[in-house]
Amino acid sequence: MKKASVSDLTRHCARLLRWVERGEEVEITRRGHLAARLVPTAPEPEIDWNRSVALTREPWSRTLTG
């Protein structure tokens, strides 16, 4: 895990984001104390619409009444 100060973040934001995009976690410190952690995002799950429950469930078996 890499560490950077808040001033490093403001001066080298693009570099820190490249590290995170490559899978690194970056701890951001302010006056020597942990202030934040930059972590890579999880990949979006692929939706298989052909197997979706909403499209494959049976229609209502009875009529709803009020």
CSV table of N, CA and C in Angstrom, one decimal:
chain,number,residue,atom,x,y,z
A,1,MET,N,0.8,-1.2,0.0
A,1,MET,CA,0.0,0.0,0.0
A,1,MET,C,0.9,1.2,0.0
A,2,LYS,N,0.5,2.2,-0.8
A,2,LYS,CA,1.3,3.4,-0.9
A,2,LYS,C,0.7,4.5,-0.1
A,3,LYS,N,1.5,5.5,0.3
A,3,LYS,CA,1.1,6.6,1.2
A,3,LYS,C,1.4,7.9,0.4
A,4,ALA,N,0.5,8.8,0.6
A,4,ALA,CA,0.7,10.2,0.0
A,4,ALA,C,0.0,11.2,1.0
A,5,SER,N,0.6,12.4,1.0
A,5,SER,CA,0.0,13.4,1.8
A,5,SER,C,-1.1,14.1,1.0
A,6,VAL,N,-1.9,15.0,1.7
A,6,VAL,CA,-2.9,15.7,1.1
A,6,VAL,C,-2.3,16.7,0.0
A,7,SER,N,-1.1,17.3,0.3
A,7,SER,CA,-0.5,18.1,-0.6
A,7,SER,C,0.0,17.3,-1.8
A,8,ASP,N,0.5,16.1,-1.6
A,8,ASP,CA,0.8,15.2,-2.8
A,8,ASP,C,-0.4,14.9,-3.6
A,9,LEU,N,-1.5,14.7,-3.0
A,9,LEU,CA,-2.8,14.5,-3.7
A,9,LEU,C,-3.1,15.6,-4.6
A,10,THR,N,-3.0,16.9,-4.1
A,10,THR,CA,-3.4,18.0,-4.9
A,10,THR,C,-2.4,18.3,-6.0
A,11,ARG,N,-1.1,18.0,-5.8
A,11,ARG,CA,-0.1,18.3,-6.8
A,11,ARG,C,0.0,17.1,-7.8
A,12,HIS,N,-0.3,15.9,-7.4
A,12,HIS,CA,0.0,14.7,-8.3
A,12,HIS,C,-1.3,13.8,-8.4
A,13,CYS,N,-2.4,14.4,-8.5
A,13,CYS,CA,-3.7,13.7,-8.5
A,13,CYS,C,-3.7,12.6,-9.6
A,14,ALA,N,-3.3,13.0,-10.8
A,14,ALA,CA,-3.3,12.1,-12.0
A,14,ALA,C,-2.4,10.9,-11.7
A,15,ARG,N,-1.3,11.1,-11.1
A,15,ARG,CA,-0.4,10.0,-10.8
A,15,ARG,C,-1.0,9.0,-9.8
A,16,LEU,N,-1.6,9.6,-8.7
A,16,LEU,CA,-2.2,8.7,-7.7
A,16,LEU,C,-3.4,8.0,-8.3
A,17,LEU,N,-4.1,8.6,-9.2
A,17,LEU,CA,-5.2,7.9,-9.8
A,17,LEU,C,-4.7,6.7,-10.7
A,18,ARG,N,-3.6,6.9,-11.4
A,18,ARG,CA,-3.0,5.8,-12.2
A,18,ARG,C,-2.7,4.7,-11.3
A,19,TRP,N,-2.1,4.9,-10.1
A,19,TRP,CA,-1.7,3.9,-9.2
A,19,TRP,C,-3.0,3.1,-8.8
A,20,VAL,N,-4.1,3.8,-8.5
A,20,VAL,CA,-5.3,3.2,-8.1
A,20,VAL,C,-5.9,2.4,-9.2
A,21,GLU,N,-5.9,2.9,-10.4
A,21,GLU,CA,-6.4,2.2,-11.6
A,21,GLU,C,-5.6,0.9,-11.8
A,22,ARG,N,-4.4,0.8,-11.5
A,22,ARG,CA,-3.5,-0.4,-11.6
A,22,ARG,C,-3.7,-1.4,-10.5
A,23,GLY,N,-4.6,-1.0,-9.5
A,23,GLY,CA,-4.9,-1.9,-8.4
A,23,GLY,C,-4.3,-1.6,-7.1
A,24,GLU,N,-3.5,-0.6,-7.0
A,24,GLU,CA,-2.9,-0.2,-5.8
A,24,GLU,C,-3.9,0.5,-4.9
A,25,GLU,N,-3.7,0.4,-3.5
A,25,GLU,CA,-4.4,1.2,-2.6
A,25,GLU,C,-3.5,2.3,-2.1
A,26,VAL,N,-4.1,3.5,-2.0
A,26,VAL,CA,-3.3,4.6,-1.5
A,26,VAL,C,-3.9,5.2,-0.3
A,27,GLU,N,-3.1,5.4,0.8
A,27,GLU,CA,-3.5,6.0,2.0
A,27,GLU,C,-3.2,7.5,1.9
A,28,ILE,N,-4.1,8.4,2.2
A,28,ILE,CA,-3.9,9.8,2.2
A,28,ILE,C,-3.8,10.3,3.6
A,29,THR,N,-2.7,10.9,3.9
A,29,THR,CA,-2.5,11.4,5.3
A,29,THR,C,-2.5,12.9,5.4
A,30,ARG,N,-3.0,13.4,6.5
A,30,ARG,CA,-3.0,14.8,6.8
A,30,ARG,C,-2.3,15.0,8.1
A,31,ARG,N,-1.1,15.7,8.1
A,31,ARG,CA,-0.3,15.9,9.3
A,31,ARG,C,0.1,14.6,9.9
A,32,GLY,N,0.3,13.6,9.1
A,32,GLY,CA,0.8,12.3,9.6
A,32,GLY,C,-0.3,11.4,10.1
A,33,HIS,N,-1.5,11.8,10.0
A,33,HIS,CA,-2.7,10.9,10.4
A,33,HIS,C,-3.5,10.5,9.2
A,34,LEU,N,-3.9,9.3,9.2
A,34,LEU,CA,-4.7,8.8,8.0
A,34,LEU,C,-6.0,9.6,7.9
A,35,ALA,N,-6.2,10.1,6.7
A,35,ALA,CA,-7.4,10.9,6.5
A,35,ALA,C,-8.4,10.2,5.5
A,36,ALA,N,-7.8,9.4,4.6
A,36,ALA,CA,-8.6,8.8,3.6
A,36,ALA,C,-7.9,7.6,2.9
A,37,ARG,N,-8.6,6.8,2.2
A,37,ARG,CA,-7.9,5.7,1.5
A,37,ARG,C,-8.6,5.6,0.1
A,38,LEU,N,-7.7,5.6,-0.9
A,38,LEU,CA,-8.2,5.5,-2.3
A,38,LEU,C,-8.0,4.0,-2.6
A,39,VAL,N,-9.1,3.4,-3.0
A,39,VAL,CA,-9.1,2.0,-3.4
A,39,VAL,C,-9.7,1.8,-4.8
A,40,PRO,N,-9.3,0.8,-5.5
A,40,PRO,CA,-9.8,0.5,-6.9
A,40,PRO,C,-11.3,0.1,-6.7
A,41,THR,N,-12.1,0.5,-7.7
A,41,THR,CA,-13.5,0.1,-7.7
A,41,THR,C,-13.6,-1.4,-8.2
A,42,ALA,N,-14.7,-2.0,-7.7
A,42,ALA,CA,-14.9,-3.4,-8.1
A,42,ALA,C,-15.6,-3.3,-9.5
A,43,PRO,N,-15.3,-4.3,-10.4
A,43,PRO,CA,-15.8,-4.3,-11.7
A,43,PRO,C,-17.4,-4.5,-11.6
A,44,GLU,N,-18.0,-3.8,-12.5
A,44,GLU,CA,-19.5,-3.9,-12.6
A,44,GLU,C,-19.9,-5.4,-13.0
A,45,PRO,N,-20.9,-6.0,-12.4
A,45,PRO,CA,-21.3,-7.3,-12.8
A,45,PRO,C,-22.0,-7.3,-14.1
A,46,GLU,N,-21.7,-8.3,-14.9
A,46,GLU,CA,-22.4,-8.5,-16.2
A,46,GLU,C,-23.8,-9.0,-15.9
A,47,ILE,N,-24.8,-8.5,-16.5
A,47,ILE,CA,-26.2,-9.0,-16.4
A,47,ILE,C,-26.5,-9.8,-17.6
A,48,ASP,N,-26.9,-11.1,-17.3
A,48,ASP,CA,-27.4,-12.0,-18.4
A,48,ASP,C,-28.9,-11.8,-18.5
A,49,TRP,N,-29.3,-11.0,-19.4
A,49,TRP,CA,-30.8,-10.7,-19.5
A,49,TRP,C,-31.6,-11.9,-19.9
A,50,ASN,N,-30.9,-12.8,-20.6
A,50,ASN,CA,-31.6,-14.1,-21.0
A,50,ASN,C,-32.0,-14.9,-19.8
A,51,ARG,N,-31.2,-14.8,-18.7
A,51,ARG,CA,-31.5,-15.6,-17.6
A,51,ARG,C,-32.1,-14.8,-16.4
A,52,SER,N,-32.4,-13.6,-16.7
A,52,SER,CA,-32.9,-12.7,-15.6
A,52,SER,C,-34.2,-13.3,-15.0
A,53,VAL,N,-34.3,-13.2,-13.7
A,53,VAL,CA,-35.5,-13.7,-13.0
A,53,VAL,C,-36.8,-12.9,-13.5
A,54,ALA,N,-36.6,-11.7,-13.7
A,54,ALA,CA,-37.7,-10.8,-14.0
A,54,ALA,C,-38.3,-11.2,-15.4
A,55,LEU,N,-37.5,-11.7,-16.3
A,55,LEU,CA,-38.0,-12.1,-17.6
A,55,LEU,C,-38.4,-13.6,-17.7
A,56,THR,N,-38.0,-14.4,-16.8
A,56,THR,CA,-38.3,-15.8,-16.9
A,56,THR,C,-39.3,-16.3,-15.9
A,57,ARG,N,-39.8,-15.4,-15.0
A,57,ARG,CA,-40.8,-15.9,-14.0
A,57,ARG,C,-42.1,-16.1,-14.6
A,58,GLU,N,-42.9,-16.9,-14.0
A,58,GLU,CA,-44.3,-17.2,-14.5
A,58,GLU,C,-45.2,-16.0,-14.3
A,59,PRO,N,-46.1,-15.7,-15.2
A,59,PRO,CA,-47.0,-14.6,-15.0
A,59,PRO,C,-47.9,-15.0,-13.8
A,60,TRP,N,-48.7,-14.0,-13.3
A,60,TRP,CA,-49.6,-14.2,-12.2
A,60,TRP,C,-50.5,-15.3,-12.5
A,61,SER,N,-50.7,-16.2,-11.5
A,61,SER,CA,-51.6,-17.3,-11.7
A,61,SER,C,-53.0,-17.0,-11.4
A,62,ARG,N,-53.3,-16.0,-10.7
A,62,ARG,CA,-54.7,-15.6,-10.4
A,62,ARG,C,-54.8,-14.1,-10.5
A,63,THR,N,-56.0,-13.6,-10.6
A,63,THR,CA,-56.3,-12.2,-10.7
A,63,THR,C,-56.3,-11.6,-9.3
A,64,LEU,N,-55.7,-10.4,-9.2
A,64,LEU,CA,-55.7,-9.7,-8.0
A,64,LEU,C,-57.0,-8.9,-7.9
A,65,THR,N,-57.6,-8.9,-6.7
A,65,THR,CA,-58.8,-8.2,-6.5
A,65,THR,C,-58.6,-7.1,-5.4
A,66,GLY,N,-59.3,-6.1,-5.4
A,66,GLY,CA,-59.1,-5.0,-4.5
A,66,GLY,C,-59.9,-5.2,-3.3
